[in-house]
Amino acid sequence: QVADGGFYWDDWQNAANTHFARSPGLFGALDSATERPVFGYRPVLTTLLALEHSVFGQHVWLHLAMAALFGVLVAWALYMLLRTLGFEQLDSALPAALLLAFPWVDSTRFWATASYDTLAVALYLFGLTLAVRALGSGRRWLTAASLALYLLAAWTYEIVAVGVLASVAVYLLVAPRRAALRRFGLNALVVAVSLALVASGTTRDPQSLSDQVDHAGVIASQSFSLLARAALPIGDVPGIVGSALLVAAFLHGWRRRDRWTAAAATSALFVAAGYALFIPALPHYQPLEPGTTNRMNVLAAVGF
């Protein structure tokens, strides 16, 4: 794919914006990028796209190699987070490998522009890793670095903002409640800043309340089906199988009274966090939708 793949969808537009910028070079590309509406709510993404197309030009294989690298990066970020939380090497490596091979985010591997969605999740996971270390050590610079990574991630792809809020579940596992909630307050401030920019800059209108309720039901149903297909990759597995698997994971962890109970609960929370901002979006945003739409699974994939 890296050797023979091509540009897709807005890869062409981003290449054209750089190639036909009013001024040559990187500064011309950045000036052109700031004129795009998406810059108003994804400034980090837009800046990175200008840098990418200025440096790589029309060497398509470089853009696709970057997408593959981001896939490896997010898997490594998950591995580092699990190791920081005290999981053994094998227990950390297997989920990371499954995330790398997760088939319902293939658009972020083949479509260079969408690969930044993967980068956003990696930045968020690295930020969460630093936050866990900060709670354990009390080092303020780690706290500041984690908050900066959260903000960069949210301004790259805003769906990680809900994950930043959900991080309190991880904080409660590693720190006293008061410290965890105090850190949650800082997270909430970062999310407020990031989503304020999104709300002021986006041109997209949410669906009606009834449509959002219907959409939430479809997303929930398909998320259970996706879990079932991931566990039993033998075709169209009913969603009830995914529900049963999730319940079995909880019961197994509860019986053992160990960190796997918390792992199952936190994973389910991250799946929900990955889909929350898509509920007001157009109905075609569904977890099992093929093609470019499956980029919506990029944060939920960590939970799965």
PDB file of C-alpha atoms in Angstrom:
ATOM      1  CA  GLN A   1       0.000   0.000   0.000  1.00  0.00           C
ATOM      2  CA  VAL A   2       2.819   2.418   0.794  1.00  0.00           C
ATOM      3  CA  ALA A   3       4.526   1.619  -2.506  1.00  0.00           C
ATOM      4  CA  ASP A   4       1.488   1.568  -4.794  1.00  0.00           C
ATOM      5  CA  GLY A   5      -1.339   3.407  -2.999  1.00  0.00           C
ATOM      6  CA  GLY A   6      -2.696   6.787  -3.966  1.00  0.00           C
ATOM      7  CA  PHE A   7      -4.351   9.941  -2.768  1.00  0.00           C
ATOM      8  CA  TYR A   8      -7.981   9.794  -1.652  1.00  0.00           C
ATOM      9  CA  TRP A   9     -10.739  12.345  -1.248  1.00  0.00           C
ATOM     10  CA  ASP A  10      -9.357  15.544   0.366  1.00  0.00           C
ATOM     11  CA  ASP A  11      -5.741  14.398  -0.010  1.00  0.00           C
ATOM     12  CA  TRP A  12      -6.083  15.940  -3.477  1.00  0.00           C
ATOM     13  CA  GLN A  13      -7.496  19.189  -2.125  1.00  0.00           C
ATOM     14  CA  ASN A  14      -4.743  19.506   0.474  1.00  0.00           C
ATOM     15  CA  ALA A  15      -2.092  18.838  -2.171  1.00  0.00           C
ATOM     16  CA  ALA A  16      -3.673  21.428  -4.473  1.00  0.00           C
ATOM     17  CA  ASN A  17      -3.901  24.059  -1.731  1.00  0.00           C
ATOM     18  CA  THR A  18      -0.163  23.746  -1.187  1.00  0.00           C
ATOM     19  CA  HIS A  19       0.821  23.450  -4.844  1.00  0.00           C
ATOM     20  CA  PHE A  20      -1.249  26.440  -5.946  1.00  0.00           C
ATOM     21  CA  ALA A  21      -0.629  28.655  -2.901  1.00  0.00           C
ATOM     22  CA  ARG A  22      -0.151  32.353  -3.688  1.00  0.00           C
ATOM     23  CA  SER A  23       3.354  32.258  -2.233  1.00  0.00           C
ATOM     24  CA  PRO A  24       5.853  29.422  -2.653  1.00  0.00           C
ATOM     25  CA  GLY A  25       7.301  27.339   0.161  1.00  0.00           C
ATOM     26  CA  LEU A  26       6.160  26.505   3.635  1.00  0.00           C
ATOM     27  CA  PHE A  27       4.939  29.993   4.561  1.00  0.00           C
ATOM     28  CA  GLY A  28       2.796  30.145   1.452  1.00  0.00           C
ATOM     29  CA  ALA A  29       1.286  26.757   2.301  1.00  0.00           C
ATOM     30  CA  LEU A  30       0.547  27.865   5.863  1.00  0.00           C
ATOM     31  CA  ASP A  31      -1.038  31.092   4.605  1.00  0.00           C
ATOM     32  CA  SER A  32      -3.236  29.087   2.254  1.00  0.00           C
ATOM     33  CA  ALA A  33      -4.143  26.620   4.987  1.00  0.00           C
ATOM     34  CA  THR A  34      -5.428  29.321   7.351  1.00  0.00           C
ATOM     35  CA  GLU A  35      -8.029  30.316   4.747  1.00  0.00           C
ATOM     36  CA  ARG A  36      -9.745  26.917   4.931  1.00  0.00           C
ATOM     37  CA  PRO A  37     -12.860  26.787   7.159  1.00  0.00           C
ATOM     38  CA  VAL A  38     -11.505  23.725   8.984  1.00  0.00           C
ATOM     39  CA  PHE A  39      -8.656  25.845  10.360  1.00  0.00           C
ATOM     40  CA  GLY A  40     -11.218  27.568  12.573  1.00  0.00           C
ATOM     41  CA  TYR A  41     -11.772  24.440  14.668  1.00  0.00           C
ATOM     42  CA  ARG A  42      -8.845  22.127  13.857  1.00  0.00           C
ATOM     43  CA  PRO A  43      -5.849  24.478  13.772  1.00  0.00           C
ATOM     44  CA  VAL A  44      -3.261  21.811  14.613  1.00  0.00           C
ATOM     45  CA  LEU A  45      -4.556  19.471  11.896  1.00  0.00           C
ATOM     46  CA  THR A  46      -4.575  22.225   9.280  1.00  0.00           C
ATOM     47  CA  THR A  47      -1.046  23.317  10.168  1.00  0.00           C
ATOM     48  CA  LEU A  48       0.247  19.743  10.037  1.00  0.00           C
ATOM     49  CA  LEU A  49      -1.372  19.209   6.640  1.00  0.00           C
ATOM     50  CA  ALA A  50       0.406  22.282   5.281  1.00  0.00           C
ATOM     51  CA  LEU A  51       3.715  21.013   6.679  1.00  0.00           C
ATOM     52  CA  GLU A  52       3.131  17.523   5.297  1.00  0.00           C
ATOM     53  CA  HIS A  53       2.368  18.620   1.740  1.00  0.00           C
ATOM     54  CA  SER A  54       5.142  21.198   1.731  1.00  0.00           C
ATOM     55  CA  VAL A  55       7.754  18.638   2.750  1.00  0.00           C
ATOM     56  CA  PHE A  56       6.488  15.524   0.942  1.00  0.00           C
ATOM     57  CA  GLY A  57       5.077  17.219  -2.153  1.00  0.00           C
ATOM     58  CA  GLN A  58       3.625  14.734  -4.637  1.00  0.00           C
ATOM     59  CA  HIS A  59       5.660  11.760  -3.397  1.00  0.00           C
ATOM     60  CA  VAL A  60       2.565   9.802  -2.450  1.00  0.00           C
ATOM     61  CA  TRP A  61       4.487   6.960  -0.838  1.00  0.00           C
ATOM     62  CA  LEU A  62       5.835   9.359   1.802  1.00  0.00           C
ATOM     63  CA  HIS A  63       2.309  10.412   2.783  1.00  0.00           C
ATOM     64  CA  LEU A  64       1.220   6.775   3.090  1.00  0.00           C
ATOM     65  CA  ALA A  65       4.349   5.819   5.024  1.00  0.00           C
ATOM     66  CA  MET A  66       3.460   8.585   7.458  1.00  0.00           C
ATOM     67  CA  ALA A  67      -0.035   7.101   7.853  1.00  0.00           C
ATOM     68  CA  ALA A  68       1.458   3.684   8.607  1.00  0.00           C
ATOM     69  CA  LEU A  69       3.856   5.266  11.107  1.00  0.00           C
ATOM     70  CA  PHE A  70       0.960   6.915  12.945  1.00  0.00           C
ATOM     71  CA  GLY A  71      -0.689   3.494  13.215  1.00  0.00           C
ATOM     72  CA  VAL A  72       2.419   2.127  14.885  1.00  0.00           C
ATOM     73  CA  LEU A  73       2.662   5.223  17.087  1.00  0.00           C
ATOM     74  CA  VAL A  74      -0.847   4.848  18.536  1.00  0.00           C
ATOM     75  CA  ALA A  75      -0.220   1.171  19.265  1.00  0.00           C
ATOM     76  CA  TRP A  76       2.999   2.083  21.072  1.00  0.00           C
ATOM     77  CA  ALA A  77       1.149   4.797  23.005  1.00  0.00           C
ATOM     78  CA  LEU A  78      -1.396   2.248  24.233  1.00  0.00           C
ATOM     79  CA  TYR A  79       1.426  -0.112  25.216  1.00  0.00           C
ATOM     80  CA  MET A  80       3.159   2.637  27.194  1.00  0.00           C
ATOM     81  CA  LEU A  81      -0.078   3.566  28.958  1.00  0.00           C
ATOM     82  CA  LEU A  82      -0.804  -0.016  30.005  1.00  0.00           C
ATOM     83  CA  ARG A  83       2.763  -0.511  31.232  1.00  0.00           C
ATOM     84  CA  THR A  84       2.510   2.716  33.233  1.00  0.00           C
ATOM     85  CA  LEU A  85      -0.700   1.395  34.791  1.00  0.00           C
ATOM     86  CA  GLY A  86       1.207  -1.688  35.975  1.00  0.00           C
ATOM     87  CA  PHE A  87       0.250  -4.316  33.407  1.00  0.00           C
ATOM     88  CA  GLU A  88       2.852  -6.896  32.438  1.00  0.00           C
ATOM     89  CA  GLN A  89       4.660  -6.750  29.092  1.00  0.00           C
ATOM     90  CA  LEU A  90       2.573  -9.409  27.366  1.00  0.00           C
ATOM     91  CA  ASP A  91      -0.688  -8.075  28.797  1.00  0.00           C
ATOM     92  CA  SER A  92       0.245  -4.670  27.386  1.00  0.00           C
ATOM     93  CA  ALA A  93       1.636  -5.836  24.046  1.00  0.00           C
ATOM     94  CA  LEU A  94      -1.366  -7.922  22.978  1.00  0.00           C
ATOM     95  CA  PRO A  95      -3.941  -5.083  23.133  1.00  0.00           C
ATOM     96  CA  ALA A  96      -1.456  -2.803  21.367  1.00  0.00           C
ATOM     97  CA  ALA A  97      -0.987  -5.352  18.583  1.00  0.00           C
ATOM     98  CA  LEU A  98      -4.756  -5.783  18.258  1.00  0.00           C
ATOM     99  CA  LEU A  99      -5.146  -2.008  18.014  1.00  0.00           C
ATOM    100  CA  LEU A 100      -2.543  -1.912  15.251  1.00  0.00           C
ATOM    101  CA  ALA A 101      -4.460  -4.578  13.294  1.00  0.00           C
ATOM    102  CA  PHE A 102      -7.965  -3.282  14.110  1.00  0.00           C
ATOM    103  CA  PRO A 103      -9.730  -3.599  10.731  1.00  0.00           C
ATOM    104  CA  TRP A 104     -12.500  -1.025  11.290  1.00  0.00           C
ATOM    105  CA  VAL A 105     -10.136   1.943  11.027  1.00  0.00           C
ATOM    106  CA  ASP A 106      -8.478   1.015   7.733  1.00  0.00           C
ATOM    107  CA  SER A 107      -9.346   4.407   6.237  1.00  0.00           C
ATOM    108  CA  THR A 108      -6.853   5.996   8.639  1.00  0.00           C
ATOM    109  CA  ARG A 109      -4.126   3.738   7.217  1.00  0.00           C
ATOM    110  CA  PHE A 110      -4.924   4.170   3.502  1.00  0.00           C
ATOM    111  CA  TRP A 111      -6.078   7.798   3.495  1.00  0.00           C
ATOM    112  CA  ALA A 112      -3.236  10.098   4.467  1.00  0.00           C
ATOM    113  CA  THR A 113      -5.363  13.027   5.661  1.00  0.00           C
ATOM    114  CA  ALA A 114      -7.409  10.774   7.950  1.00  0.00           C
ATOM    115  CA  SER A 115      -4.224   9.362   9.476  1.00  0.00           C
ATOM    116  CA  TYR A 116      -4.065  12.501  11.619  1.00  0.00           C
ATOM    117  CA  ASP A 117      -7.113  11.156  13.452  1.00  0.00           C
ATOM    118  CA  THR A 118      -4.827   8.339  14.580  1.00  0.00           C
ATOM    119  CA  LEU A 119      -2.143  10.851  15.540  1.00  0.00           C
ATOM    120  CA  ALA A 120      -4.692  12.713  17.677  1.00  0.00           C
ATOM    121  CA  VAL A 121      -5.477   9.534  19.623  1.00  0.00           C
ATOM    122  CA  ALA A 122      -1.762   8.810  20.048  1.00  0.00           C
ATOM    123  CA  LEU A 123      -1.170  12.323  21.430  1.00  0.00           C
ATOM    124  CA  TYR A 124      -4.082  11.834  23.807  1.00  0.00           C
ATOM    125  CA  LEU A 125      -2.761   8.461  25.042  1.00  0.00           C
ATOM    126  CA  PHE A 126       0.713   9.892  25.567  1.00  0.00           C
ATOM    127  CA  GLY A 127      -0.891  12.740  27.504  1.00  0.00           C
ATOM    128  CA  LEU A 128      -2.813  10.263  29.645  1.00  0.00           C
ATOM    129  CA  THR A 129       0.390   8.330  30.317  1.00  0.00           C
ATOM    130  CA  LEU A 130       2.100  11.515  31.519  1.00  0.00           C
ATOM    131  CA  ALA A 131      -0.950  12.368  33.639  1.00  0.00           C
ATOM    132  CA  VAL A 132      -0.783   8.988  35.384  1.00  0.00           C
ATOM    133  CA  ARG A 133       2.914   9.516  36.081  1.00  0.00           C
ATOM    134  CA  ALA A 134       2.220  13.030  37.354  1.00  0.00           C
ATOM    135  CA  LEU A 135      -0.388  11.742  39.793  1.00  0.00           C
ATOM    136  CA  GLY A 136       2.125   9.220  41.078  1.00  0.00           C
ATOM    137  CA  SER A 137       5.054  11.594  41.384  1.00  0.00           C
ATOM    138  CA  GLY A 138       3.491  15.023  41.940  1.00  0.00           C
ATOM    139  CA  ARG A 139       5.688  16.602  39.236  1.00  0.00           C
ATOM    140  CA  ARG A 140       3.945  19.671  37.911  1.00  0.00           C
ATOM    141  CA  TRP A 141       5.810  19.717  34.619  1.00  0.00           C
ATOM    142  CA  LEU A 142       4.334  16.303  33.801  1.00  0.00           C
ATOM    143  CA  THR A 143       0.874  17.692  34.502  1.00  0.00           C
ATOM    144  CA  ALA A 144       1.521  20.679  32.236  1.00  0.00           C
ATOM    145  CA  ALA A 145       2.913  18.445  29.480  1.00  0.00           C
ATOM    146  CA  SER A 146      -0.090  16.131  29.634  1.00  0.00           C
ATOM    147  CA  LEU A 147      -2.536  19.048  29.398  1.00  0.00           C
ATOM    148  CA  ALA A 148      -0.625  20.440  26.422  1.00  0.00           C
ATOM    149  CA  LEU A 149      -0.828  17.063  24.667  1.00  0.00           C
ATOM    150  CA  TYR A 150      -4.561  16.902  25.377  1.00  0.00           C
ATOM    151  CA  LEU A 151      -5.082  20.304  23.775  1.00  0.00           C
ATOM    152  CA  LEU A 152      -2.959  19.460  20.742  1.00  0.00           C
ATOM    153  CA  ALA A 153      -4.894  16.208  20.316  1.00  0.00           C
ATOM    154  CA  ALA A 154      -8.294  17.906  20.570  1.00  0.00           C
ATOM    155  CA  TRP A 155      -7.334  20.584  18.039  1.00  0.00           C
ATOM    156  CA  THR A 156      -6.194  17.838  15.692  1.00  0.00           C
ATOM    157  CA  TYR A 157      -9.419  15.804  15.938  1.00  0.00           C
ATOM    158  CA  GLU A 158     -12.015  16.940  18.428  1.00  0.00           C
ATOM    159  CA  ILE A 159     -13.527  13.542  19.268  1.00  0.00           C
ATOM    160  CA  VAL A 160     -10.648  12.892  21.680  1.00  0.00           C
ATOM    161  CA  ALA A 161     -12.011  15.688  23.886  1.00  0.00           C
ATOM    162  CA  VAL A 162     -14.612  13.321  25.352  1.00  0.00           C
ATOM    163  CA  GLY A 163     -11.803  10.842  26.009  1.00  0.00           C
ATOM    164  CA  VAL A 164      -9.974  13.553  27.948  1.00  0.00           C
ATOM    165  CA  LEU A 165     -13.021  13.847  30.217  1.00  0.00           C
ATOM    166  CA  ALA A 166     -13.289  10.064  30.517  1.00  0.00           C
ATOM    167  CA  SER A 167      -9.678   9.958  31.726  1.00  0.00           C
ATOM    168  CA  VAL A 168     -10.960  10.570  35.239  1.00  0.00           C
ATOM    169  CA  ALA A 169     -11.827   6.852  35.351  1.00  0.00           C
ATOM    170  CA  VAL A 170      -8.116   6.083  34.957  1.00  0.00           C
ATOM    171  CA  TYR A 171      -7.124   8.754  37.494  1.00  0.00           C
ATOM    172  CA  LEU A 172      -9.409   7.166  40.095  1.00  0.00           C
ATOM    173  CA  LEU A 173      -7.548   3.881  39.642  1.00  0.00           C
ATOM    174  CA  VAL A 174      -4.138   5.317  40.465  1.00  0.00           C
ATOM    175  CA  ALA A 175      -4.716   8.268  42.816  1.00  0.00           C
ATOM    176  CA  PRO A 176      -6.856   9.297  45.809  1.00  0.00           C
ATOM    177  CA  ARG A 177     -10.287  10.565  44.864  1.00  0.00           C
ATOM    178  CA  ARG A 178      -9.568  14.182  45.762  1.00  0.00           C
ATOM    179  CA  ALA A 179      -6.402  14.305  43.637  1.00  0.00           C
ATOM    180  CA  ALA A 180      -8.140  12.538  40.742  1.00  0.00           C
ATOM    181  CA  LEU A 181     -11.087  14.942  40.784  1.00  0.00           C
ATOM    182  CA  ARG A 182      -8.787  17.966  41.044  1.00  0.00           C
ATOM    183  CA  ARG A 183      -6.956  16.730  37.959  1.00  0.00           C
ATOM    184  CA  PHE A 184     -10.324  16.129  36.260  1.00  0.00           C
ATOM    185  CA  GLY A 185     -11.062  19.821  36.771  1.00  0.00           C
ATOM    186  CA  LEU A 186      -7.962  20.736  34.770  1.00  0.00           C
ATOM    187  CA  ASN A 187      -8.999  18.302  32.061  1.00  0.00           C
ATOM    188  CA  ALA A 188     -12.451  19.876  31.921  1.00  0.00           C
ATOM    189  CA  LEU A 189     -10.870  23.299  31.463  1.00  0.00           C
ATOM    190  CA  VAL A 190      -8.808  22.047  28.510  1.00  0.00           C
ATOM    191  CA  VAL A 191     -11.887  20.432  26.971  1.00  0.00           C
ATOM    192  CA  ALA A 192     -13.879  23.639  27.396  1.00  0.00           C
ATOM    193  CA  VAL A 193     -11.184  25.641  25.609  1.00  0.00           C
ATOM    194  CA  SER A 194     -10.859  23.123  22.781  1.00  0.00           C
ATOM    195  CA  LEU A 195     -14.597  22.664  22.198  1.00  0.00           C
ATOM    196  CA  ALA A 196     -15.247  26.405  22.418  1.00  0.00           C
ATOM    197  CA  LEU A 197     -13.017  26.803  19.382  1.00  0.00           C
ATOM    198  CA  VAL A 198     -14.783  23.914  17.635  1.00  0.00           C
ATOM    199  CA  ALA A 199     -18.219  25.386  18.344  1.00  0.00           C
ATOM    200  CA  SER A 200     -17.205  28.839  17.124  1.00  0.00           C
ATOM    201  CA  GLY A 201     -15.471  27.609  13.988  1.00  0.00           C
ATOM    202  CA  THR A 202     -17.488  24.688  12.682  1.00  0.00           C
ATOM    203  CA  THR A 203     -20.087  25.148   9.944  1.00  0.00           C
ATOM    204  CA  ARG A 204     -21.900  21.895  10.739  1.00  0.00           C
ATOM    205  CA  ASP A 205     -25.348  21.912  12.318  1.00  0.00           C
ATOM    206  CA  PRO A 206     -26.465  19.160  14.739  1.00  0.00           C
ATOM    207  CA  GLN A 207     -29.449  16.942  13.914  1.00  0.00           C
ATOM    208  CA  SER A 208     -32.793  17.276  15.672  1.00  0.00           C
ATOM    209  CA  LEU A 209     -33.172  15.755  19.130  1.00  0.00           C
ATOM    210  CA  SER A 210     -35.302  12.852  17.878  1.00  0.00           C
ATOM    211  CA  ASP A 211     -32.793  12.091  15.131  1.00  0.00           C
ATOM    212  CA  GLN A 212     -29.978  12.172  17.685  1.00  0.00           C
ATOM    213  CA  VAL A 213     -31.809   9.681  19.902  1.00  0.00           C
ATOM    214  CA  ASP A 214     -32.298   7.338  16.939  1.00  0.00           C
ATOM    215  CA  HIS A 215     -28.689   7.790  15.897  1.00  0.00           C
ATOM    216  CA  ALA A 216     -27.455   7.008  19.415  1.00  0.00           C
ATOM    217  CA  GLY A 217     -29.426   3.757  19.342  1.00  0.00           C
ATOM    218  CA  VAL A 218     -27.905   2.747  16.002  1.00  0.00           C
ATOM    219  CA  ILE A 219     -24.389   3.523  17.205  1.00  0.00           C
ATOM    220  CA  ALA A 220     -24.908   1.555  20.433  1.00  0.00           C
ATOM    221  CA  SER A 221     -26.318  -1.453  18.576  1.00  0.00           C
ATOM    222  CA  GLN A 222     -23.532  -1.469  16.001  1.00  0.00           C
ATOM    223  CA  SER A 223     -20.855  -1.092  18.676  1.00  0.00           C
ATOM    224  CA  PHE A 224     -21.993  -4.382  20.226  1.00  0.00           C
ATOM    225  CA  SER A 225     -21.971  -5.963  16.759  1.00  0.00           C
ATOM    226  CA  LEU A 226     -18.461  -4.644  16.159  1.00  0.00           C
ATOM    227  CA  LEU A 227     -17.273  -6.123  19.462  1.00  0.00           C
ATOM    228  CA  ALA A 228     -18.784  -9.465  18.499  1.00  0.00           C
ATOM    229  CA  ARG A 229     -17.126  -9.432  15.076  1.00  0.00           C
ATOM    230  CA  ALA A 230     -13.785  -8.480  16.592  1.00  0.00           C
ATOM    231  CA  ALA A 231     -13.946 -11.387  19.055  1.00  0.00           C
ATOM    232  CA  LEU A 232     -15.381 -13.913  16.565  1.00  0.00           C
ATOM    233  CA  PRO A 233     -14.197 -12.912  13.077  1.00  0.00           C
ATOM    234  CA  ILE A 234     -16.341 -15.459  11.221  1.00  0.00           C
ATOM    235  CA  GLY A 235     -18.857 -13.237   9.460  1.00  0.00           C
ATOM    236  CA  ASP A 236     -21.941 -11.320  10.498  1.00  0.00           C
ATOM    237  CA  VAL A 237     -22.087 -12.106  14.226  1.00  0.00           C
ATOM    238  CA  PRO A 238     -25.230 -10.876  16.095  1.00  0.00           C
ATOM    239  CA  GLY A 239     -24.752  -7.936  18.420  1.00  0.00           C
ATOM    240  CA  ILE A 240     -26.132  -9.956  21.332  1.00  0.00           C
ATOM    241  CA  VAL A 241     -22.884 -11.921  21.224  1.00  0.00           C
ATOM    242  CA  GLY A 242     -20.968  -8.697  21.873  1.00  0.00           C
ATOM    243  CA  SER A 243     -23.227  -7.921  24.812  1.00  0.00           C
ATOM    244  CA  ALA A 244     -22.610 -11.389  26.240  1.00  0.00           C
ATOM    245  CA  LEU A 245     -18.853 -11.011  25.816  1.00  0.00           C
ATOM    246  CA  LEU A 246     -18.868  -7.688  27.662  1.00  0.00           C
ATOM    247  CA  VAL A 247     -20.906  -9.132  30.527  1.00  0.00           C
ATOM    248  CA  ALA A 248     -18.580 -12.154  30.679  1.00  0.00           C
ATOM    249  CA  ALA A 249     -15.559  -9.830  30.903  1.00  0.00           C
ATOM    250  CA  PHE A 250     -17.121  -7.972  33.824  1.00  0.00           C
ATOM    251  CA  LEU A 251     -18.061 -11.178  35.635  1.00  0.00           C
ATOM    252  CA  HIS A 252     -14.624 -12.700  35.116  1.00  0.00           C
ATOM    253  CA  GLY A 253     -12.918  -9.595  36.446  1.00  0.00           C
ATOM    254  CA  TRP A 254     -15.342  -9.315  39.368  1.00  0.00           C
ATOM    255  CA  ARG A 255     -14.678 -12.906  40.377  1.00  0.00           C
ATOM    256  CA  ARG A 256     -10.921 -12.335  40.363  1.00  0.00           C
ATOM    257  CA  ARG A 257     -11.236  -8.933  42.108  1.00  0.00           C
ATOM    258  CA  ASP A 258      -8.282  -7.534  40.178  1.00  0.00           C
ATOM    259  CA  ARG A 259      -7.409  -4.842  37.657  1.00  0.00           C
ATOM    260  CA  TRP A 260      -9.196  -6.667  34.837  1.00  0.00           C
ATOM    261  CA  THR A 261     -12.541  -5.550  36.253  1.00  0.00           C
ATOM    262  CA  ALA A 262     -11.400  -1.953  36.000  1.00  0.00           C
ATOM    263  CA  ALA A 263      -9.930  -2.643  32.547  1.00  0.00           C
ATOM    264  CA  ALA A 264     -13.263  -3.933  31.226  1.00  0.00           C
ATOM    265  CA  ALA A 265     -15.216  -1.031  32.701  1.00  0.00           C
ATOM    266  CA  THR A 266     -12.753   1.592  31.489  1.00  0.00           C
ATOM    267  CA  SER A 267     -12.634   0.042  28.023  1.00  0.00           C
ATOM    268  CA  ALA A 268     -16.413   0.216  27.723  1.00  0.00           C
ATOM    269  CA  LEU A 269     -16.277   3.862  28.818  1.00  0.00           C
ATOM    270  CA  PHE A 270     -13.721   4.665  26.124  1.00  0.00           C
ATOM    271  CA  VAL A 271     -15.866   3.060  23.449  1.00  0.00           C
ATOM    272  CA  ALA A 272     -18.731   5.328  24.510  1.00  0.00           C
ATOM    273  CA  ALA A 273     -16.411   8.344  24.636  1.00  0.00           C
ATOM    274  CA  GLY A 274     -15.205   7.586  21.118  1.00  0.00           C
ATOM    275  CA  TYR A 275     -18.724   7.807  19.733  1.00  0.00           C
ATOM    276  CA  ALA A 276     -20.268  10.578  21.853  1.00  0.00           C
ATOM    277  CA  LEU A 277     -19.547  13.499  19.518  1.00  0.00           C
ATOM    278  CA  PHE A 278     -20.894  11.594  16.506  1.00  0.00           C
ATOM    279  CA  ILE A 279     -24.421  11.368  17.938  1.00  0.00           C
ATOM    280  CA  PRO A 280     -25.386  14.887  16.693  1.00  0.00           C
ATOM    281  CA  ALA A 281     -23.708  14.196  13.318  1.00  0.00           C
ATOM    282  CA  LEU A 282     -25.289  12.950  10.101  1.00  0.00           C
ATOM    283  CA  PRO A 283     -26.936   9.499  10.270  1.00  0.00           C
ATOM    284  CA  HIS A 284     -24.382   7.859   7.973  1.00  0.00           C
ATOM    285  CA  TYR A 285     -21.794   8.039  10.773  1.00  0.00           C
ATOM    286  CA  GLN A 286     -22.145   4.453  11.948  1.00  0.00           C
ATOM    287  CA  PRO A 287     -19.440   2.142  13.413  1.00  0.00           C
ATOM    288  CA  LEU A 288     -19.931  -0.537  10.753  1.00  0.00           C
ATOM    289  CA  GLU A 289     -20.138   1.846   7.797  1.00  0.00           C
ATOM    290  CA  PRO A 290     -17.399   0.848   5.322  1.00  0.00           C
ATOM    291  CA  GLY A 291     -14.936   3.124   3.578  1.00  0.00           C
ATOM    292  CA  THR A 292     -13.901   6.574   4.726  1.00  0.00           C
ATOM    293  CA  THR A 293     -16.580   6.758   7.443  1.00  0.00           C
ATOM    294  CA  ASN A 294     -14.877   4.145   9.617  1.00  0.00           C
ATOM    295  CA  ARG A 295     -12.429   6.811  10.733  1.00  0.00           C
ATOM    296  CA  MET A 296     -15.067   7.483  13.402  1.00  0.00           C
ATOM    297  CA  ASN A 297     -13.877   4.312  15.206  1.00  0.00           C
ATOM    298  CA  VAL A 298     -10.382   5.649  15.827  1.00  0.00           C
ATOM    299  CA  LEU A 299     -10.813   6.409  19.554  1.00  0.00           C
ATOM    300  CA  ALA A 300     -13.360   3.669  20.236  1.00  0.00           C
ATOM    301  CA  ALA A 301     -10.797   1.205  18.826  1.00  0.00           C
ATOM    302  CA  VAL A 302      -8.684   1.764  21.936  1.00  0.00           C
ATOM    303  CA  GLY A 303     -11.604   0.646  24.072  1.00  0.00           C
ATOM    304  CA  PHE A 304     -12.392  -2.333  21.889  1.00  0.00           C
TER     305      PHE A 304
END
